Amino acid sequence: MTGAATSAGASGVEGAAELVARRRVVACVGPGGVGKTTLAAALALGAARRGRRALVVTVDPARRLADALGLPALDDQPRRVPVSGAAGALWALMLDSRRTYDALVARLAPNADTRARIHANPIYQRISRALAGSVEYAAMLKVFELQSRADLDLVVVDTPPSAHALDFLDAPARLLRLLDSPALQWLVNPALRAGRLGWRWFRRGGQQVLRALERVTGLAFLEDLSEFLLAFEGMSGGFRQRARAVQQLLFGPDCAFVLASGPGELAAAQARDFLARLEERGAHPQGVVLNRLRTLPGPGGLAEAAEGAKSADAARAALRDAFAARFGAEFPADEAAAASLRLWRNAAEAAAQDAAAAAPLLADAERLGAFARRIPEFAADVHDLAGLAIVEQHLFADRESQNRHAGGGAGNGAGGASGGREAGQPG
């Protein structure tokens, strides 16, 4: 592997740079709509800049990530991302759950005829496309496959959005429970007998449950199920082995979790609930990212005119004089000064609310020994690599820099009142 691992620093907290240097898999987790996709891409970009051969796996079919990475499109094959001056390399891939399952079947099926029968079976098509948890398990299968490749140092995964945000963690164990369940064994045994002795004989078995199933689903469903189970015979051991390996990867030392949260009390509460459920499963995040926090812009331009004012009246007078000096006597300087102060007060109140809501989550990060990063709300979405690089700068900033610039975007290169570049927002 390329890229030397670095120490966690004097504080003992493993920062983003140490994380991408020491782990094989980094999973961005959290509720939906908090910017996990772009945060994952920014982590992978930072890894590539620091000498790692990194790949980001996304489940988001939207074009915005491909655009931000400078790619015409993304599919289920790794696409090289052009990153100038990077010591390592960066690729991106969009999950296709059906192809992931097809590849696993092709690997485990004893022959081409069995593979073709499974691929054509309606039960298999349902499982691989729409069964609850199938996308989550496919994502973990793909990550397991990719992290074992010798030409990659790091896989960063944007975890799937779902009604149950931890389905991706539970998917391997759920598959193992299904394969070992008495209900499945009850179905497999008579299905195998039916395959050997004839489906019509199987229907005459007279079991009440089967008759009930036939009334509800129709004979075609039972025939499809029997055919699927017959084709699946001999492959369940391979599925069990892969599910256990995926489970060991997720909860082993090579995998790290970064928890993302949005702004405000509701988002912070959802993130803390997510964190509690993550801990229940024995998975402790190594990083917490607070995204889209509303912050005050740093000093610059007209804002400096009111700096150090002893009262609101003095600040208004200072702003009025500054407006008049810049725009002339005909400009409504007093009204502009009053409006500016109102906007400033509103922004300060919003920033204070977000900071208060984030405080318990930041305390959780400190308790767990996880690094914490705050990314301010920017003016626009990420639409190119330059915007993604700004997100990367925030993620990989050291603690001292984060604390120094937590007050606003202008002071940390994220744009703002001082005339900085309009930055992209993780989306």
Tab-separated table of C-alpha atoms in Angstrom:
chain	number	residue	atom	x	y	z
A	1	MET	CA	0.000	0.000	0.000
A	2	THR	CA	1.156	3.538	-0.629
A	3	GLY	CA	1.074	6.393	1.795
A	4	ALA	CA	2.714	5.988	5.167
A	5	ALA	CA	0.492	5.829	8.220
A	6	THR	CA	0.874	8.742	10.590
A	7	SER	CA	0.338	8.999	14.286
A	8	ALA	CA	-2.819	10.313	15.869
A	9	GLY	CA	-1.024	13.290	17.373
A	10	ALA	CA	-0.453	14.467	20.903
A	11	SER	CA	-4.177	14.633	21.668
A	12	GLY	CA	-4.607	10.927	20.917
A	13	VAL	CA	-7.489	11.740	18.529
A	14	GLU	CA	-7.164	10.242	15.080
A	15	GLY	CA	-7.883	13.046	12.600
A	16	ALA	CA	-9.067	12.736	9.017
A	17	ALA	CA	-5.517	12.527	7.645
A	18	GLU	CA	-4.616	9.730	10.061
A	19	LEU	CA	-7.906	7.982	9.340
A	20	VAL	CA	-7.385	7.736	5.587
A	21	ALA	CA	-3.762	6.709	6.109
A	22	ARG	CA	-4.462	3.858	8.554
A	23	ARG	CA	-7.756	2.289	7.381
A	24	ARG	CA	-8.842	0.242	4.379
A	25	VAL	CA	-12.504	1.318	4.517
A	26	VAL	CA	-14.110	4.559	5.699
A	27	ALA	CA	-17.924	4.633	5.799
A	28	CYS	CA	-19.765	7.954	5.912
A	29	VAL	CA	-22.891	7.339	7.971
A	30	GLY	CA	-25.801	9.389	9.257
A	31	PRO	CA	-29.389	10.342	8.495
A	32	GLY	CA	-30.472	11.147	4.950
A	33	GLY	CA	-29.979	14.597	3.480
A	34	VAL	CA	-26.877	15.603	5.442
A	35	GLY	CA	-24.403	15.563	2.540
A	36	LYS	CA	-22.835	12.119	2.990
A	37	THR	CA	-22.173	11.675	-0.732
A	38	THR	CA	-20.029	14.765	-1.117
A	39	LEU	CA	-18.385	14.305	2.267
A	40	ALA	CA	-17.343	10.803	1.167
A	41	ALA	CA	-15.946	12.186	-2.086
A	42	ALA	CA	-14.058	14.915	-0.202
A	43	LEU	CA	-12.513	12.345	2.147
A	44	ALA	CA	-11.400	10.249	-0.830
A	45	LEU	CA	-10.009	13.365	-2.539
A	46	GLY	CA	-8.041	14.239	0.591
A	47	ALA	CA	-6.683	10.710	0.723
A	48	ALA	CA	-5.543	10.897	-2.905
A	49	ARG	CA	-3.794	14.204	-2.257
A	50	ARG	CA	-1.945	12.529	0.622
A	51	GLY	CA	-0.578	9.674	-1.430
A	52	ARG	CA	-3.349	7.085	-1.174
A	53	ARG	CA	-4.939	5.165	-4.035
A	54	ALA	CA	-8.534	5.896	-3.030
A	55	LEU	CA	-11.941	5.015	-4.450
A	56	VAL	CA	-15.282	6.523	-3.443
A	57	VAL	CA	-18.390	4.329	-3.776
A	58	THR	CA	-21.702	6.178	-4.009
A	59	VAL	CA	-25.286	4.987	-4.187
A	60	ASP	CA	-26.548	8.384	-5.333
A	61	PRO	CA	-27.626	8.244	-9.018
A	62	ALA	CA	-27.732	12.052	-9.309
A	63	ARG	CA	-25.299	13.653	-11.742
A	64	ARG	CA	-24.003	16.254	-9.271
A	65	LEU	CA	-21.245	14.027	-7.883
A	66	ALA	CA	-20.041	13.051	-11.354
A	67	ASP	CA	-20.029	16.731	-12.287
A	68	ALA	CA	-18.127	17.676	-9.134
A	69	LEU	CA	-15.541	15.011	-9.921
A	70	GLY	CA	-15.160	16.180	-13.509
A	71	LEU	CA	-16.604	12.964	-14.968
A	72	PRO	CA	-19.245	12.674	-17.719
A	73	ALA	CA	-21.015	9.867	-15.811
A	74	LEU	CA	-20.573	7.176	-13.169
A	75	ASP	CA	-21.386	3.465	-13.358
A	76	ASP	CA	-20.440	0.282	-11.516
A	77	GLN	CA	-16.884	0.283	-12.867
A	78	PRO	CA	-14.188	2.458	-11.207
A	79	ARG	CA	-13.651	5.685	-13.138
A	80	ARG	CA	-10.381	7.596	-12.754
A	81	VAL	CA	-10.853	11.136	-11.465
A	82	PRO	CA	-8.312	13.634	-12.814
A	83	VAL	CA	-6.701	15.275	-9.760
A	84	SER	CA	-3.739	17.446	-10.686
A	85	GLY	CA	-0.774	17.374	-8.344
A	86	ALA	CA	-2.092	14.487	-6.242
A	87	ALA	CA	0.535	12.209	-4.715
A	88	GLY	CA	-1.911	9.304	-4.987
A	89	ALA	CA	-4.886	8.591	-7.251
A	90	LEU	CA	-8.678	8.833	-7.085
A	91	TRP	CA	-11.439	6.722	-8.616
A	92	ALA	CA	-15.228	6.825	-8.279
A	93	LEU	CA	-17.946	4.204	-8.704
A	94	MET	CA	-21.747	4.180	-8.490
A	95	LEU	CA	-23.323	1.058	-7.025
A	96	ASP	CA	-25.458	-1.186	-9.223
A	97	SER	CA	-26.951	-3.688	-6.775
A	98	ARG	CA	-28.243	-6.046	-9.496
A	99	ARG	CA	-24.818	-6.383	-11.108
A	100	THR	CA	-23.211	-6.876	-7.705
A	101	TYR	CA	-25.511	-9.820	-6.969
A	102	ASP	CA	-25.018	-11.172	-10.496
A	103	ALA	CA	-21.251	-11.138	-9.995
A	104	LEU	CA	-21.574	-13.013	-6.688
A	105	VAL	CA	-23.858	-15.631	-8.267
A	106	ALA	CA	-21.393	-16.030	-11.134
A	107	ARG	CA	-18.623	-16.620	-8.592
A	108	LEU	CA	-20.558	-19.138	-6.498
A	109	ALA	CA	-22.658	-20.998	-9.103
A	110	PRO	CA	-21.260	-24.469	-9.900
A	111	ASN	CA	-21.900	-24.133	-13.654
A	112	ALA	CA	-23.254	-21.837	-16.371
A	113	ASP	CA	-26.671	-23.551	-16.448
A	114	THR	CA	-27.253	-22.910	-12.726
A	115	ARG	CA	-26.123	-19.302	-13.127
A	116	ALA	CA	-28.543	-18.742	-16.015
A	117	ARG	CA	-31.463	-20.327	-14.117
A	118	ILE	CA	-30.881	-18.094	-11.093
A	119	HIS	CA	-30.508	-14.918	-13.155
A	120	ALA	CA	-33.774	-15.639	-14.991
A	121	ASN	CA	-35.733	-16.532	-11.865
A	122	PRO	CA	-38.355	-13.940	-10.798
A	123	ILE	CA	-37.647	-14.578	-7.100
A	124	TYR	CA	-33.969	-13.777	-7.612
A	125	GLN	CA	-34.839	-10.688	-9.634
A	126	ARG	CA	-37.058	-9.494	-6.801
A	127	ILE	CA	-34.342	-10.112	-4.205
A	128	SER	CA	-31.598	-8.404	-6.185
A	129	ARG	CA	-33.666	-5.359	-7.099
A	130	ALA	CA	-36.186	-4.481	-4.438
A	131	LEU	CA	-36.119	-6.737	-1.388
A	132	ALA	CA	-35.754	-4.772	1.855
A	133	GLY	CA	-32.064	-4.445	2.680
A	134	SER	CA	-30.834	-5.768	-0.678
A	135	VAL	CA	-29.245	-2.459	-1.702
A	136	GLU	CA	-27.500	-2.172	1.660
A	137	TYR	CA	-26.116	-5.703	1.463
A	138	ALA	CA	-25.057	-5.182	-2.155
A	139	ALA	CA	-23.162	-2.048	-1.100
A	140	MET	CA	-21.273	-3.982	1.549
A	141	LEU	CA	-20.565	-6.815	-0.912
A	142	LYS	CA	-19.087	-4.315	-3.345
A	143	VAL	CA	-16.993	-2.636	-0.661
A	144	PHE	CA	-15.699	-6.044	0.486
A	145	GLU	CA	-14.709	-6.895	-3.075
A	146	LEU	CA	-12.992	-3.540	-3.669
A	147	GLN	CA	-11.043	-3.358	-0.406
A	148	SER	CA	-9.365	-6.677	-1.175
A	149	ARG	CA	-7.882	-5.331	-4.416
A	150	ALA	CA	-4.122	-4.858	-4.358
A	151	ASP	CA	-4.293	-1.727	-6.534
A	152	LEU	CA	-6.395	0.196	-3.970
A	153	ASP	CA	-5.367	1.493	-0.547
A	154	LEU	CA	-8.681	2.922	0.610
A	155	VAL	CA	-12.401	2.607	-0.152
A	156	VAL	CA	-14.669	5.420	1.061
A	157	VAL	CA	-18.350	4.475	0.979
A	158	ASP	CA	-21.363	6.757	0.918
A	159	THR	CA	-23.809	4.568	2.828
A	160	PRO	CA	-27.246	4.037	1.276
A	161	PRO	CA	-30.200	6.198	2.259
A	162	SER	CA	-32.948	4.061	3.737
A	163	ALA	CA	-35.931	4.149	6.047
A	164	HIS	CA	-33.723	2.415	8.597
A	165	ALA	CA	-30.384	4.178	8.454
A	166	LEU	CA	-28.403	1.255	9.873
A	167	ASP	CA	-29.652	-1.398	7.429
A	168	PHE	CA	-26.214	-1.574	5.849
A	169	LEU	CA	-24.714	-2.681	9.187
A	170	ASP	CA	-27.459	-5.197	9.866
A	171	ALA	CA	-27.661	-6.638	6.347
A	172	PRO	CA	-24.971	-9.377	6.716
A	173	ALA	CA	-26.408	-10.641	10.014
A	174	ARG	CA	-29.928	-10.515	8.569
A	175	LEU	CA	-28.846	-12.644	5.602
A	176	LEU	CA	-27.222	-15.172	7.930
A	177	ARG	CA	-30.406	-15.375	10.003
A	178	LEU	CA	-32.432	-15.953	6.837
A	179	LEU	CA	-30.142	-18.699	5.540
A	180	ASP	CA	-30.167	-20.462	8.909
A	181	SER	CA	-33.851	-19.944	9.678
A	182	PRO	CA	-36.169	-22.941	10.205
A	183	ALA	CA	-38.655	-21.342	7.815
A	184	LEU	CA	-36.187	-21.410	4.920
A	185	GLN	CA	-35.136	-24.963	5.744
A	186	TRP	CA	-38.819	-25.948	5.819
A	187	LEU	CA	-39.191	-24.565	2.299
A	188	VAL	CA	-35.906	-25.929	0.968
A	189	ASN	CA	-36.437	-29.573	1.910
A	190	PRO	CA	-39.824	-30.099	0.230
A	191	ALA	CA	-38.727	-27.970	-2.709
A	192	LEU	CA	-35.767	-30.239	-3.258
A	193	ARG	CA	-38.013	-33.283	-3.048
A	194	ALA	CA	-40.374	-31.638	-5.522
A	195	GLY	CA	-37.542	-31.000	-7.909
A	196	ARG	CA	-36.515	-34.636	-7.828
A	197	LEU	CA	-39.983	-36.229	-7.783
A	198	GLY	CA	-42.068	-33.693	-9.651
A	199	TRP	CA	-43.869	-30.472	-8.779
A	200	ARG	CA	-47.321	-32.037	-9.121
A	201	TRP	CA	-46.433	-34.602	-6.443
A	202	PHE	CA	-45.194	-31.805	-4.252
A	203	ARG	CA	-48.553	-29.972	-4.575
A	204	ARG	CA	-50.375	-33.108	-3.474
A	205	GLY	CA	-48.436	-33.097	-0.192
A	206	GLY	CA	-51.452	-31.470	1.420
A	207	GLN	CA	-49.634	-29.110	3.743
A	208	GLN	CA	-52.011	-26.414	4.862
A	209	VAL	CA	-49.391	-23.689	4.733
A	210	LEU	CA	-48.571	-24.427	1.126
A	211	ARG	CA	-52.256	-24.315	0.177
A	212	ALA	CA	-52.577	-20.967	1.942
A	213	LEU	CA	-49.533	-19.660	0.093
A	214	GLU	CA	-50.970	-20.847	-3.203
A	215	ARG	CA	-54.264	-19.065	-2.567
A	216	VAL	CA	-52.480	-15.815	-1.707
A	217	THR	CA	-49.676	-15.858	-4.262
A	218	GLY	CA	-50.821	-18.190	-7.005
A	219	LEU	CA	-49.173	-21.378	-8.224
A	220	ALA	CA	-46.624	-19.445	-10.296
A	221	PHE	CA	-45.037	-17.988	-7.164
A	222	LEU	CA	-44.557	-21.408	-5.598
A	223	GLU	CA	-43.103	-22.800	-8.808
A	224	ASP	CA	-40.704	-19.833	-9.031
A	225	LEU	CA	-39.747	-20.282	-5.386
A	226	SER	CA	-39.134	-23.995	-5.831
A	227	GLU	CA	-37.024	-23.371	-8.925
A	228	PHE	CA	-34.992	-20.704	-7.117
A	229	LEU	CA	-34.361	-22.926	-4.094
A	230	LEU	CA	-33.332	-25.821	-6.323
A	231	ALA	CA	-30.859	-23.609	-8.181
A	232	PHE	CA	-29.636	-22.137	-4.906
A	233	GLU	CA	-28.816	-25.597	-3.484
A	234	GLY	CA	-25.098	-25.845	-2.849
A	235	MET	CA	-24.563	-22.066	-2.998
A	236	SER	CA	-25.903	-21.127	0.412
A	237	GLY	CA	-22.586	-22.011	2.037
A	238	GLY	CA	-20.814	-19.492	-0.173
A	239	PHE	CA	-23.370	-16.820	0.724
A	240	ARG	CA	-22.894	-17.583	4.419
A	241	GLN	CA	-19.130	-17.344	4.126
A	242	ARG	CA	-19.316	-14.006	2.292
A	243	ALA	CA	-21.856	-12.573	4.763
A	244	ARG	CA	-19.597	-13.484	7.707
A	245	ALA	CA	-16.580	-11.936	5.982
A	246	VAL	CA	-18.481	-8.714	5.316
A	247	GLN	CA	-19.621	-8.601	8.939
A	248	GLN	CA	-16.046	-9.049	10.178
A	249	LEU	CA	-14.853	-6.253	7.900
A	250	LEU	CA	-17.493	-3.788	9.119
A	251	PHE	CA	-16.727	-4.352	12.784
A	252	GLY	CA	-13.002	-4.970	12.424
A	253	PRO	CA	-9.960	-2.678	12.735
A	254	ASP	CA	-9.721	-1.942	9.008
A	255	CYS	CA	-13.069	-0.096	8.887
A	256	ALA	CA	-13.813	3.345	10.344
A	257	PHE	CA	-17.056	5.308	10.545
A	258	VAL	CA	-17.522	9.040	10.099
A	259	LEU	CA	-20.872	10.328	11.354
A	260	ALA	CA	-22.415	13.265	9.471
A	261	SER	CA	-25.054	15.647	10.820
A	262	GLY	CA	-26.911	18.637	9.464
A	263	PRO	CA	-27.621	21.951	11.240
A	264	GLY	CA	-30.280	22.601	13.880
A	265	GLU	CA	-31.763	20.755	16.838
A	266	LEU	CA	-33.695	18.159	14.819
A	267	ALA	CA	-30.701	17.133	12.717
A	268	ALA	CA	-28.426	16.978	15.760
A	269	ALA	CA	-30.993	14.879	17.642
A	270	GLN	CA	-31.250	12.469	14.682
A	271	ALA	CA	-27.461	12.203	14.539
A	272	ARG	CA	-27.233	11.494	18.283
A	273	ASP	CA	-29.916	8.817	17.972
A	274	PHE	CA	-27.995	7.335	15.062
A	275	LEU	CA	-24.847	7.433	17.195
A	276	ALA	CA	-26.557	5.611	20.074
A	277	ARG	CA	-27.778	2.836	17.763
A	278	LEU	CA	-24.319	2.634	16.195
A	279	GLU	CA	-22.786	2.130	19.642
A	280	GLU	CA	-25.359	-0.546	20.479
A	281	ARG	CA	-23.962	-2.547	17.579
A	282	GLY	CA	-20.391	-2.104	18.774
A	283	ALA	CA	-19.452	0.379	16.057
A	284	HIS	CA	-17.872	3.597	17.342
A	285	PRO	CA	-17.375	6.487	14.900
A	286	GLN	CA	-13.868	7.876	14.553
A	287	GLY	CA	-15.118	11.222	13.242
A	288	VAL	CA	-18.129	13.534	13.536
A	289	VAL	CA	-18.826	16.108	10.812
A	290	LEU	CA	-21.314	18.931	11.379
A	291	ASN	CA	-22.343	20.056	7.917
A	292	ARG	CA	-23.972	23.263	6.660
A	293	LEU	CA	-23.635	25.095	9.974
A	294	ARG	CA	-24.779	28.694	9.811
A	295	THR	CA	-21.881	30.902	10.819
A	296	LEU	CA	-20.984	34.586	10.827
A	297	PRO	CA	-18.628	35.739	8.075
A	298	GLY	CA	-15.181	36.758	9.151
A	299	PRO	CA	-14.000	40.393	9.192
A	300	GLY	CA	-13.567	42.216	5.935
A	301	GLY	CA	-14.938	45.097	3.857
A	302	LEU	CA	-17.749	47.103	5.465
A	303	ALA	CA	-17.918	44.701	8.428
A	304	GLU	CA	-14.679	46.225	9.709
A	305	ALA	CA	-16.331	49.641	9.927
A	306	ALA	CA	-18.501	48.513	12.842
A	307	GLU	CA	-15.801	46.458	14.583
A	308	GLY	CA	-15.132	47.664	18.112
A	309	ALA	CA	-18.272	49.835	18.312
A	310	LYS	CA	-19.451	50.308	21.897
A	311	SER	CA	-23.170	50.260	21.094
A	312	ALA	CA	-25.687	49.508	18.355
A	313	ASP	CA	-26.017	53.247	17.666
A	314	ALA	CA	-22.274	53.593	17.298
A	315	ALA	CA	-22.131	50.582	14.985
A	316	ARG	CA	-24.946	52.009	12.866
A	317	ALA	CA	-23.179	55.364	12.661
A	318	ALA	CA	-19.915	53.708	11.666
A	319	LEU	CA	-21.638	51.690	8.949
A	320	ARG	CA	-23.556	54.739	7.738
A	321	ASP	CA	-20.336	56.689	7.348
A	322	ALA	CA	-18.667	53.812	5.564
A	323	PHE	CA	-21.569	53.412	3.114
A	324	ALA	CA	-21.599	57.140	2.421
A	325	ALA	CA	-17.860	57.215	1.861
A	326	ARG	CA	-18.003	54.333	-0.579
A	327	PHE	CA	-21.219	55.073	-2.509
A	328	GLY	CA	-21.586	58.875	-2.250
A	329	ALA	CA	-23.962	61.330	-0.636
A	330	GLU	CA	-26.977	60.225	-2.700
A	331	PHE	CA	-26.825	56.676	-1.341
A	332	PRO	CA	-29.351	55.898	1.488
A	333	ALA	CA	-26.519	55.157	3.880
A	334	ASP	CA	-28.534	55.263	7.108
A	335	GLU	CA	-31.191	52.813	5.845
A	336	ALA	CA	-28.502	50.506	4.474
A	337	ALA	CA	-26.678	50.585	7.806
A	338	ALA	CA	-29.869	49.705	9.724
A	339	ALA	CA	-30.665	46.841	7.324
A	340	SER	CA	-27.105	45.522	7.585
A	341	LEU	CA	-27.291	45.435	11.364
A	342	ARG	CA	-30.621	43.585	11.256
A	343	LEU	CA	-29.152	40.972	8.911
A	344	TRP	CA	-26.113	40.686	11.136
A	345	ARG	CA	-28.224	40.146	14.238
A	346	ASN	CA	-30.338	37.501	12.453
A	347	ALA	CA	-27.201	35.733	11.256
A	348	ALA	CA	-25.690	35.867	14.729
A	349	GLU	CA	-28.854	34.378	16.256
A	350	ALA	CA	-28.951	31.563	13.671
A	351	ALA	CA	-25.256	30.830	14.209
A	352	ALA	CA	-25.795	30.716	17.976
A	353	GLN	CA	-28.725	28.310	17.563
A	354	ASP	CA	-26.688	25.952	15.379
A	355	ALA	CA	-23.735	26.117	17.770
A	356	ALA	CA	-25.973	25.298	20.750
A	357	ALA	CA	-27.614	22.392	18.895
A	358	ALA	CA	-24.214	21.022	17.872
A	359	ALA	CA	-22.689	21.203	21.367
A	360	PRO	CA	-24.042	17.829	22.648
A	361	LEU	CA	-22.868	16.069	19.485
A	362	LEU	CA	-19.432	17.644	19.825
A	363	ALA	CA	-19.364	16.430	23.436
A	364	ASP	CA	-20.197	12.921	22.186
A	365	ALA	CA	-17.264	13.113	19.770
A	366	GLU	CA	-14.926	14.118	22.594
A	367	ARG	CA	-16.245	11.305	24.794
A	368	LEU	CA	-15.557	8.771	22.053
A	369	GLY	CA	-12.150	10.185	21.177
A	370	ALA	CA	-13.376	11.020	17.658
A	371	PHE	CA	-12.294	14.050	15.672
A	372	ALA	CA	-14.933	16.734	15.045
A	373	ARG	CA	-15.124	19.035	12.037
A	374	ARG	CA	-17.526	21.908	11.367
A	375	ILE	CA	-18.327	22.816	7.762
A	376	PRO	CA	-20.153	26.136	7.292
A	377	GLU	CA	-23.119	26.705	5.036
A	378	PHE	CA	-21.863	27.893	1.681
A	379	ALA	CA	-23.491	29.881	-1.064
A	380	ALA	CA	-23.868	27.119	-3.663
A	381	ASP	CA	-23.714	23.365	-4.210
A	382	VAL	CA	-20.535	21.586	-5.230
A	383	HIS	CA	-20.293	21.651	-9.003
A	384	ASP	CA	-16.596	21.060	-9.690
A	385	LEU	CA	-13.390	19.728	-8.162
A	386	ALA	CA	-12.467	23.179	-6.866
A	387	GLY	CA	-15.623	23.258	-4.751
A	388	LEU	CA	-14.996	19.714	-3.538
A	389	ALA	CA	-11.458	20.734	-2.578
A	390	ILE	CA	-12.840	23.414	-0.235
A	391	VAL	CA	-14.896	20.778	1.576
A	392	GLU	CA	-11.728	18.667	1.768
A	393	GLN	CA	-9.834	21.564	3.379
A	394	HIS	CA	-12.396	21.756	6.169
A	395	LEU	CA	-12.396	17.999	6.733
A	396	PHE	CA	-8.604	17.762	6.934
A	397	ALA	CA	-8.001	20.962	8.916
A	398	ASP	CA	-6.309	20.416	12.270
A	399	ARG	CA	-8.178	21.156	15.504
A	400	GLU	CA	-6.418	24.479	16.093
A	401	SER	CA	-7.334	25.722	12.624
A	402	GLN	CA	-10.939	24.558	13.060
A	403	ASN	CA	-11.292	26.401	16.363
A	404	ARG	CA	-9.670	29.535	14.986
A	405	HIS	CA	-11.967	29.724	11.963
A	406	ALA	CA	-15.184	28.271	13.380
A	407	GLY	CA	-16.778	31.688	13.245
A	408	GLY	CA	-17.181	31.965	9.509
A	409	GLY	CA	-16.497	31.092	5.931
A	410	ALA	CA	-14.513	34.154	4.925
A	411	GLY	CA	-11.777	33.515	7.409
A	412	ASN	CA	-11.216	29.893	6.322
A	413	GLY	CA	-11.285	30.273	2.574
A	414	ALA	CA	-14.925	29.334	2.138
A	415	GLY	CA	-16.014	32.683	0.722
A	416	GLY	CA	-18.088	35.362	2.371
A	417	ALA	CA	-18.238	39.083	2.984
A	418	SER	CA	-14.550	39.635	2.375
A	419	GLY	CA	-14.970	38.752	-1.269
A	420	GLY	CA	-13.660	35.189	-1.114
A	421	ARG	CA	-14.458	32.615	-3.790
A	422	GLU	CA	-18.048	31.314	-3.859
A	423	ALA	CA	-17.706	27.861	-2.395
A	424	GLY	CA	-19.529	24.631	-3.062
A	425	GLN	CA	-21.810	23.065	-0.469
A	426	PRO	CA	-21.813	19.367	0.310
A	427	GLY	CA	-25.070	18.021	-1.012
